[in-house]
Amino acid sequence: MTQTTSTQAATEAAVQQVLRFEVDPGVARLPEPERAGILAAPGFGKHFTDHMVTATWTPAEGWHDARVHAYGPITLSPAAAVLHYAQEIFEGLKAYRHEDGSVWGFRPEANAARFARSARRLALPELPEELFLSSIEALVRTDVDWVPSGGESSLYLRPFMFASESFLGVRPAHEVTYCVIASPAGAYFSGGVSPVSIWLSTDYTRAAPGGTGAAKCGGNYAASLAPQQEAFAHGCEQVCFLDAAEQRWVEELGGMNLYFVHADGTLVTPELTGTILEGVTRSSILTLAGGLGLRTQERRVSVDEWRAGVASGEITEVFACGTAAVVTPLGRLAWEGGETVMGTEPGPVTMRVRQALLDIQHGRAADTHGWLRQLA
Ligand code: COI
């Protein structure tokens, strides 16, 4: 057997193994009253469920040792490659509890596909879609009591993969770890649905052509932290990046895509140029818009068009979107020496788009696009 064939065989065996996922018995669960206290006001990314998923990849064995076990610290060699060269990717998706108690994921196949694309860019092994999906199902089923109900709450799922090999040479790691953790989630922004202020970064860029901008890798987010601090220092909640080549074209926020609402009812979003994250929420809105009587355009948007459009009334609303933030109105855009105000209240189009998306996710509207997948 060649190495490729044996790796494929090992991967297929791992997929079979995960389809019959074994959960470690006897994992201590947080007592119900404490869990209920957390679920009543979960915030974002602060609390984690009782279990987590891990699986390991090596060239010889492919994906193996897939388990659902107690949530807890990961033991890593100080020489683990991820700690030095940041060979890491992640995903973010949510599970929603519907009124009848069932639990559904929103387009997890899209996250699985993006995870594979990110893996290719970071020279990590691809995780087969079946393995991605079954890992999520296994964790959600095991920790189903952690899926909140009511309001806009959900269980945020965070799959991630990193170079765990102990080796300081600069090459793709020969041992890789895949994990999924889950965190009950309320609103991403603590102010709820109120307009968020944006700092336009001109000292920093997020991604350059040929770089990792379209991949969901930790390094992109690490690089956004200094500009994000600059945003805070200027009294803003989020940072907006322009393109690296001309410092002219609007790309995205620190962790969200952007939409501009035009006076004629057109939704315009920056086109995917290889430097922008291919957001699942972004793409869902492109599909949903027609049913809401809105046209869409994916094209380049300059910061001058943004400023002039707000001043003239051509741009009536601007919103951000992402799995964590859902659809969030933007209120104010500030830059060195100036600012423009889009609105002090959430705009009507923003709120319609937001509601349409949430209604599908929470099972209150028909899933005509086949986006929901039952997890529990
Ligand atoms: C998401 O929306 O899932 C994100 O990844 C954004 C952020 C929390 C990193």
Short mmCIF file of C-alpha atoms and ligand atoms in Angstrom, two decimals:
data_model
loop_
_atom_site.label_atom_id
_atom_site.label_comp_id
_atom_site.label_asym_id
_atom_site.label_seq_id
_atom_site.Cartn_x
_atom_site.Cartn_y
_atom_site.Cartn_z
CA MET A 1 0.00 0.00 0.00
CA THR A 2 1.35 3.49 -0.83
CA GLN A 3 1.47 6.08 1.94
CA THR A 4 -1.41 8.04 0.29
CA THR A 5 -3.60 4.95 0.07
CA SER A 6 -2.89 3.96 3.64
CA THR A 7 -3.62 7.52 4.84
CA GLN A 8 -6.90 7.51 2.90
CA ALA A 9 -7.83 4.15 4.37
CA ALA A 10 -7.00 5.39 7.86
CA THR A 11 -9.10 8.51 7.29
CA GLU A 12 -12.06 6.46 6.06
CA ALA A 13 -11.74 4.19 9.08
CA ALA A 14 -11.70 7.28 11.31
CA VAL A 15 -14.88 8.55 9.68
CA GLN A 16 -16.57 5.23 10.41
CA GLN A 17 -15.28 5.34 13.95
CA VAL A 18 -16.64 8.86 14.49
CA LEU A 19 -20.03 7.91 13.12
CA ARG A 20 -20.21 5.57 16.10
CA PHE A 21 -18.79 8.16 18.40
CA GLU A 22 -18.05 6.88 21.88
CA VAL A 23 -18.49 9.32 24.71
CA ASP A 24 -16.21 8.94 27.72
CA PRO A 25 -18.42 7.66 30.53
CA GLY A 26 -18.59 9.25 33.95
CA VAL A 27 -17.70 12.83 32.98
CA ALA A 28 -18.79 15.12 35.81
CA ARG A 29 -21.55 17.48 34.76
CA LEU A 30 -22.17 20.91 36.19
CA PRO A 31 -25.16 20.67 38.56
CA GLU A 32 -28.41 21.77 36.94
CA PRO A 33 -29.00 24.91 39.09
CA GLU A 34 -25.55 26.24 38.19
CA ARG A 35 -26.06 25.45 34.50
CA ALA A 36 -29.46 27.14 34.58
CA GLY A 37 -27.85 30.24 36.12
CA ILE A 38 -25.34 30.41 33.26
CA LEU A 39 -27.97 29.80 30.57
CA ALA A 40 -30.11 32.64 31.96
CA ALA A 41 -27.39 35.17 31.01
CA PRO A 42 -24.64 33.42 29.07
CA GLY A 43 -22.89 36.44 27.50
CA PHE A 44 -20.48 35.41 24.76
CA GLY A 45 -17.54 33.01 24.97
CA LYS A 46 -17.33 32.92 28.76
CA HIS A 47 -18.82 29.57 29.76
CA PHE A 48 -18.20 26.13 28.29
CA THR A 49 -20.13 22.89 28.32
CA ASP A 50 -19.16 19.72 30.18
CA HIS A 51 -17.56 17.97 27.19
CA MET A 52 -15.31 18.64 24.22
CA VAL A 53 -14.23 16.74 21.12
CA THR A 54 -10.70 15.87 20.11
CA ALA A 55 -9.17 13.89 17.26
CA THR A 56 -5.57 13.50 16.14
CA TRP A 57 -4.00 13.37 12.68
CA THR A 58 -0.63 11.96 11.68
CA PRO A 59 0.58 11.18 8.15
CA ALA A 60 0.76 7.46 8.98
CA GLU A 61 -2.60 7.05 10.71
CA GLY A 62 -4.70 9.83 9.22
CA TRP A 63 -7.49 11.02 11.54
CA HIS A 64 -7.76 8.78 14.60
CA ASP A 65 -8.45 8.72 18.32
CA ALA A 66 -11.67 10.72 17.96
CA ARG A 67 -13.38 11.16 21.31
CA VAL A 68 -15.93 13.16 23.26
CA HIS A 69 -14.47 13.67 26.71
CA ALA A 70 -14.46 16.05 29.66
CA TYR A 71 -13.88 19.72 28.81
CA GLY A 72 -10.51 20.70 30.22
CA PRO A 73 -6.94 21.86 29.63
CA ILE A 74 -4.94 20.51 26.69
CA THR A 75 -1.42 19.26 27.38
CA LEU A 76 1.05 20.55 24.77
CA SER A 77 4.79 20.34 24.36
CA PRO A 78 6.40 23.80 24.71
CA ALA A 79 7.84 23.01 21.28
CA ALA A 80 4.39 22.43 19.74
CA ALA A 81 4.58 24.09 16.33
CA VAL A 82 1.37 26.09 16.80
CA LEU A 83 2.96 28.03 19.66
CA HIS A 84 5.76 29.19 17.38
CA TYR A 85 4.44 29.36 13.82
CA ALA A 86 0.68 29.78 14.37
CA GLN A 87 -0.38 26.87 12.17
CA GLU A 88 -4.02 27.02 13.32
CA ILE A 89 -7.52 27.44 11.92
CA PHE A 90 -10.99 27.65 13.45
CA GLU A 91 -14.69 27.90 12.71
CA GLY A 92 -17.70 29.44 14.43
CA LEU A 93 -21.26 28.15 14.07
CA LYS A 94 -24.34 27.94 16.23
CA ALA A 95 -26.92 25.37 17.35
CA TYR A 96 -30.43 26.64 18.02
CA ARG A 97 -33.15 25.12 20.21
CA HIS A 98 -36.54 25.24 18.52
CA GLU A 99 -39.84 25.54 20.33
CA ASP A 100 -40.43 21.75 20.27
CA GLY A 101 -37.09 21.18 22.05
CA SER A 102 -35.20 19.91 18.99
CA VAL A 103 -31.76 21.39 18.25
CA TRP A 104 -30.60 22.51 14.80
CA GLY A 105 -27.38 23.70 13.22
CA PHE A 106 -27.35 26.46 10.60
CA ARG A 107 -25.49 25.50 7.42
CA PRO A 108 -22.79 23.43 9.17
CA GLU A 109 -21.84 22.02 5.75
CA ALA A 110 -20.75 25.54 4.73
CA ASN A 111 -18.51 25.73 7.80
CA ALA A 112 -17.09 22.29 7.03
CA ALA A 113 -16.24 23.41 3.49
CA ARG A 114 -14.63 26.64 4.69
CA PHE A 115 -12.69 24.71 7.34
CA ALA A 116 -11.27 22.54 4.56
CA ARG A 117 -10.34 25.63 2.50
CA SER A 118 -8.66 27.22 5.53
CA ALA A 119 -6.81 23.95 6.16
CA ARG A 120 -5.43 23.96 2.62
CA ARG A 121 -4.16 27.54 3.00
CA LEU A 122 -2.47 26.78 6.34
CA ALA A 123 -1.00 23.48 5.06
CA LEU A 124 -3.06 21.52 7.59
CA PRO A 125 -4.74 18.21 6.76
CA GLU A 126 -8.32 18.51 5.55
CA LEU A 127 -10.95 17.15 7.89
CA PRO A 128 -13.55 15.17 5.90
CA GLU A 129 -16.95 16.87 5.95
CA GLU A 130 -18.53 13.78 7.57
CA LEU A 131 -16.05 13.97 10.41
CA PHE A 132 -16.67 17.69 10.94
CA LEU A 133 -20.44 17.16 10.99
CA SER A 134 -20.40 14.06 13.18
CA SER A 135 -18.08 15.71 15.70
CA ILE A 136 -20.53 18.57 16.07
CA GLU A 137 -23.51 16.25 16.34
CA ALA A 138 -21.72 14.15 18.95
CA LEU A 139 -20.88 17.15 21.12
CA VAL A 140 -24.31 18.76 20.83
CA ARG A 141 -26.08 15.46 21.63
CA THR A 142 -23.86 14.86 24.64
CA ASP A 143 -24.26 18.39 26.00
CA VAL A 144 -27.78 19.02 24.71
CA ASP A 145 -28.89 20.38 28.09
CA TRP A 146 -26.52 23.28 27.49
CA VAL A 147 -28.40 24.54 24.43
CA PRO A 148 -30.30 27.59 25.69
CA SER A 149 -33.86 28.31 24.66
CA GLY A 150 -35.69 31.56 24.14
CA GLY A 151 -34.70 34.96 22.89
CA GLU A 152 -31.79 34.96 20.52
CA SER A 153 -29.69 32.56 22.53
CA SER A 154 -27.84 29.61 21.01
CA LEU A 155 -24.97 27.22 21.62
CA TYR A 156 -21.88 28.62 19.89
CA LEU A 157 -19.68 25.83 18.50
CA ARG A 158 -16.00 26.42 18.01
CA PRO A 159 -14.17 23.74 15.97
CA PHE A 160 -10.42 24.35 15.68
CA MET A 161 -7.31 22.57 14.44
CA PHE A 162 -3.68 23.18 15.28
CA ALA A 163 -0.14 21.90 14.81
CA SER A 164 0.53 19.86 17.95
CA GLU A 165 3.77 18.24 16.80
CA SER A 166 6.76 18.94 19.02
CA PHE A 167 9.20 20.25 16.41
CA LEU A 168 10.80 23.63 15.75
CA GLY A 169 11.55 23.16 12.06
CA VAL A 170 9.45 25.37 9.78
CA ARG A 171 7.32 22.89 7.81
CA PRO A 172 3.73 21.58 8.00
CA ALA A 173 3.31 19.65 11.24
CA HIS A 174 3.27 15.86 11.27
CA GLU A 175 0.88 15.78 14.20
CA VAL A 176 -2.27 17.85 14.21
CA THR A 177 -5.05 18.09 16.78
CA TYR A 178 -8.71 18.83 16.03
CA CYS A 179 -11.04 19.99 18.81
CA VAL A 180 -14.58 21.25 19.21
CA ILE A 181 -15.72 23.20 22.24
CA ALA A 182 -19.17 24.65 22.86
CA SER A 183 -20.27 27.78 24.66
CA PRO A 184 -23.81 28.98 25.40
CA ALA A 185 -24.22 32.39 23.81
CA GLY A 186 -26.37 35.47 24.16
CA ALA A 187 -25.62 38.73 22.32
CA TYR A 188 -22.07 39.23 21.03
CA PHE A 189 -22.20 42.97 21.73
CA SER A 190 -23.17 43.67 25.32
CA GLY A 191 -25.34 46.61 24.27
CA GLY A 192 -27.77 44.24 22.46
CA VAL A 193 -29.09 45.48 19.12
CA SER A 194 -27.88 49.03 19.23
CA PRO A 195 -25.69 50.73 16.63
CA VAL A 196 -21.98 49.98 16.96
CA SER A 197 -19.28 52.59 16.35
CA ILE A 198 -16.47 51.86 13.91
CA TRP A 199 -12.89 53.09 13.71
CA LEU A 200 -11.43 53.25 10.21
CA SER A 201 -7.91 51.88 10.42
CA THR A 202 -5.43 53.59 8.12
CA ASP A 203 -2.23 52.57 9.94
CA TYR A 204 -2.94 48.85 9.69
CA THR A 205 -4.30 46.42 7.12
CA ARG A 206 -5.79 43.00 7.74
CA ALA A 207 -4.81 41.06 4.64
CA ALA A 208 -2.86 41.43 1.43
CA PRO A 209 -3.35 39.63 -1.90
CA GLY A 210 -1.89 36.15 -1.64
CA GLY A 211 -2.03 36.25 2.17
CA THR A 212 -4.36 34.46 4.55
CA GLY A 213 -7.26 36.94 4.54
CA ALA A 214 -9.82 34.45 3.21
CA ALA A 215 -8.79 31.74 5.68
CA LYS A 216 -10.24 31.58 9.17
CA CYS A 217 -6.93 31.36 10.99
CA GLY A 218 -6.02 32.70 14.40
CA GLY A 219 -3.22 34.83 12.95
CA ASN A 220 -5.69 37.09 11.16
CA TYR A 221 -7.43 37.79 14.44
CA ALA A 222 -4.14 38.29 16.34
CA ALA A 223 -3.18 40.91 13.76
CA SER A 224 -6.51 42.69 14.27
CA LEU A 225 -5.96 43.24 18.00
CA ALA A 226 -3.63 46.27 17.85
CA PRO A 227 -5.97 48.09 15.42
CA GLN A 228 -8.87 47.02 17.63
CA GLN A 229 -7.11 48.64 20.60
CA GLU A 230 -6.69 51.77 18.47
CA ALA A 231 -10.45 51.68 17.87
CA PHE A 232 -11.11 51.49 21.63
CA ALA A 233 -8.69 54.36 22.23
CA HIS A 234 -10.79 56.46 19.83
CA GLY A 235 -14.02 55.55 21.60
CA CYS A 236 -15.12 52.99 18.98
CA GLU A 237 -16.23 49.40 19.47
CA GLN A 238 -14.93 47.82 16.25
CA VAL A 239 -12.29 48.41 13.63
CA CYS A 240 -12.81 48.51 9.85
CA PHE A 241 -10.01 47.54 7.45
CA LEU A 242 -9.27 48.86 3.98
CA ASP A 243 -7.42 46.97 1.27
CA ALA A 244 -3.64 46.71 1.62
CA ALA A 245 -2.72 47.81 -1.91
CA GLU A 246 -4.54 51.16 -2.18
CA GLN A 247 -5.92 51.79 1.32
CA ARG A 248 -9.13 52.70 -0.47
CA TRP A 249 -11.49 49.72 -0.71
CA VAL A 250 -13.57 48.62 2.27
CA GLU A 251 -12.86 45.02 3.26
CA GLU A 252 -14.33 43.94 6.61
CA LEU A 253 -14.41 44.55 10.36
CA GLY A 254 -12.23 42.73 12.88
CA GLY A 255 -14.47 39.65 12.76
CA MET A 256 -17.49 40.51 10.61
CA ASN A 257 -18.45 41.26 7.01
CA LEU A 258 -20.21 44.48 5.98
CA TYR A 259 -23.35 45.48 4.05
CA PHE A 260 -24.39 48.92 2.78
CA VAL A 261 -28.12 49.60 2.35
CA HIS A 262 -28.82 51.96 -0.55
CA ALA A 263 -31.82 54.28 -0.85
CA ASP A 264 -33.27 52.21 -3.74
CA GLY A 265 -33.27 49.05 -1.62
CA THR A 266 -30.02 47.54 -2.91
CA LEU A 267 -27.76 45.73 -0.46
CA VAL A 268 -24.12 46.18 -1.45
CA THR A 269 -21.35 44.08 0.10
CA PRO A 270 -17.63 44.16 -0.71
CA GLU A 271 -16.85 41.47 -3.29
CA LEU A 272 -14.68 38.52 -2.32
CA THR A 273 -11.23 39.29 -3.62
CA GLY A 274 -9.28 36.65 -1.72
CA THR A 275 -8.55 39.01 1.16
CA ILE A 276 -12.04 38.94 2.71
CA LEU A 277 -13.47 36.14 4.83
CA GLU A 278 -16.21 34.25 2.98
CA GLY A 279 -18.79 34.67 5.74
CA VAL A 280 -21.63 32.15 5.98
CA THR A 281 -23.96 34.90 7.25
CA ARG A 282 -22.78 37.18 4.42
CA SER A 283 -23.64 34.53 1.82
CA SER A 284 -26.98 33.70 3.50
CA ILE A 285 -28.03 37.36 3.31
CA LEU A 286 -27.23 37.43 -0.42
CA THR A 287 -29.69 34.54 -0.81
CA LEU A 288 -32.36 35.89 1.57
CA ALA A 289 -32.46 39.43 0.17
CA GLY A 290 -34.61 38.63 -2.88
CA GLY A 291 -37.42 37.29 -0.68
CA LEU A 292 -37.35 40.58 1.24
CA GLY A 293 -37.72 42.64 -1.94
CA LEU A 294 -34.08 43.74 -1.86
CA ARG A 295 -31.55 43.60 -4.68
CA THR A 296 -27.93 42.70 -3.99
CA GLN A 297 -24.58 43.66 -5.43
CA GLU A 298 -21.16 42.27 -4.65
CA ARG A 299 -18.65 44.87 -5.76
CA ARG A 300 -15.83 47.05 -4.56
CA VAL A 301 -16.91 49.86 -2.21
CA SER A 302 -14.49 52.70 -1.56
CA VAL A 303 -14.35 54.53 1.75
CA ASP A 304 -15.06 57.73 -0.21
CA GLU A 305 -18.29 56.19 -1.53
CA TRP A 306 -19.20 55.26 2.06
CA ARG A 307 -18.63 58.79 3.39
CA ALA A 308 -20.26 60.55 0.42
CA GLY A 309 -23.17 58.08 0.35
CA VAL A 310 -24.03 58.72 3.99
CA ALA A 311 -23.74 62.50 3.46
CA SER A 312 -26.00 62.49 0.38
CA GLY A 313 -28.55 60.01 1.72
CA GLU A 314 -27.67 57.41 -0.96
CA ILE A 315 -26.49 55.03 1.78
CA THR A 316 -29.26 54.82 4.34
CA GLU A 317 -27.94 52.09 6.65
CA VAL A 318 -24.78 50.05 7.17
CA PHE A 319 -24.66 46.76 9.04
CA ALA A 320 -22.13 44.13 10.02
CA CYS A 321 -22.81 40.41 9.91
CA GLY A 322 -21.24 37.23 11.21
CA THR A 323 -22.13 34.08 13.09
CA ALA A 324 -21.36 35.61 16.47
CA ALA A 325 -22.72 39.10 15.75
CA VAL A 326 -25.68 37.92 13.57
CA VAL A 327 -26.70 41.24 11.95
CA THR A 328 -25.56 44.33 13.84
CA PRO A 329 -26.29 47.95 12.85
CA LEU A 330 -23.38 50.35 12.53
CA GLY A 331 -23.99 53.82 13.93
CA ARG A 332 -20.87 55.90 13.47
CA LEU A 333 -17.72 55.74 11.35
CA ALA A 334 -14.75 57.65 12.78
CA TRP A 335 -11.30 58.25 11.32
CA GLU A 336 -8.29 60.42 12.09
CA GLY A 337 -9.78 63.92 11.98
CA GLY A 338 -13.42 63.20 11.22
CA GLU A 339 -16.55 61.12 11.53
CA THR A 340 -19.87 60.42 9.88
CA VAL A 341 -23.03 59.18 11.56
CA MET A 342 -25.11 56.52 9.82
CA GLY A 343 -27.83 56.41 12.47
CA THR A 344 -28.50 56.44 16.19
CA GLU A 345 -31.16 53.71 16.02
CA PRO A 346 -31.09 50.37 14.17
CA GLY A 347 -32.35 50.92 10.61
CA PRO A 348 -35.51 49.21 9.31
CA VAL A 349 -33.80 47.23 6.53
CA THR A 350 -31.08 46.02 8.92
CA MET A 351 -33.73 44.84 11.36
CA ARG A 352 -35.76 43.08 8.62
CA VAL A 353 -32.71 41.20 7.39
CA ARG A 354 -31.76 40.33 10.96
CA GLN A 355 -35.27 39.10 11.79
CA ALA A 356 -35.56 37.02 8.61
CA LEU A 357 -32.30 35.26 9.41
CA LEU A 358 -33.11 34.69 13.08
CA ASP A 359 -36.60 33.40 12.25
CA ILE A 360 -35.11 30.66 10.06
CA GLN A 361 -32.38 29.82 12.55
CA HIS A 362 -34.80 29.58 15.47
CA GLY A 363 -37.38 27.60 13.50
CA ARG A 364 -40.02 30.36 13.37
CA ALA A 365 -39.96 30.59 9.57
CA ALA A 366 -39.90 27.88 6.91
CA ASP A 367 -36.42 26.68 6.02
CA THR A 368 -37.01 27.02 2.27
CA HIS A 369 -33.29 26.94 1.46
CA GLY A 370 -32.59 23.70 3.33
CA TRP A 371 -30.12 25.41 5.65
CA LEU A 372 -31.00 23.66 8.92
CA ARG A 373 -29.55 20.33 9.98
CA GLN A 374 -30.99 18.54 13.00
CA LEU A 375 -28.31 17.90 15.61
CA ALA A 376 -30.42 16.65 18.52
C1 COI B 1 -17.84 34.30 14.29
O1 COI B 1 -18.68 35.13 13.98
O2 COI B 1 -18.10 33.11 14.50
C2 COI B 1 -16.44 34.69 14.42
O3 COI B 1 -15.61 33.88 14.17
C3 COI B 1 -16.15 36.07 14.85
C4 COI B 1 -15.39 36.19 16.13
C5 COI B 1 -16.10 35.75 17.36
C6 COI B 1 -13.99 35.70 16.02
#
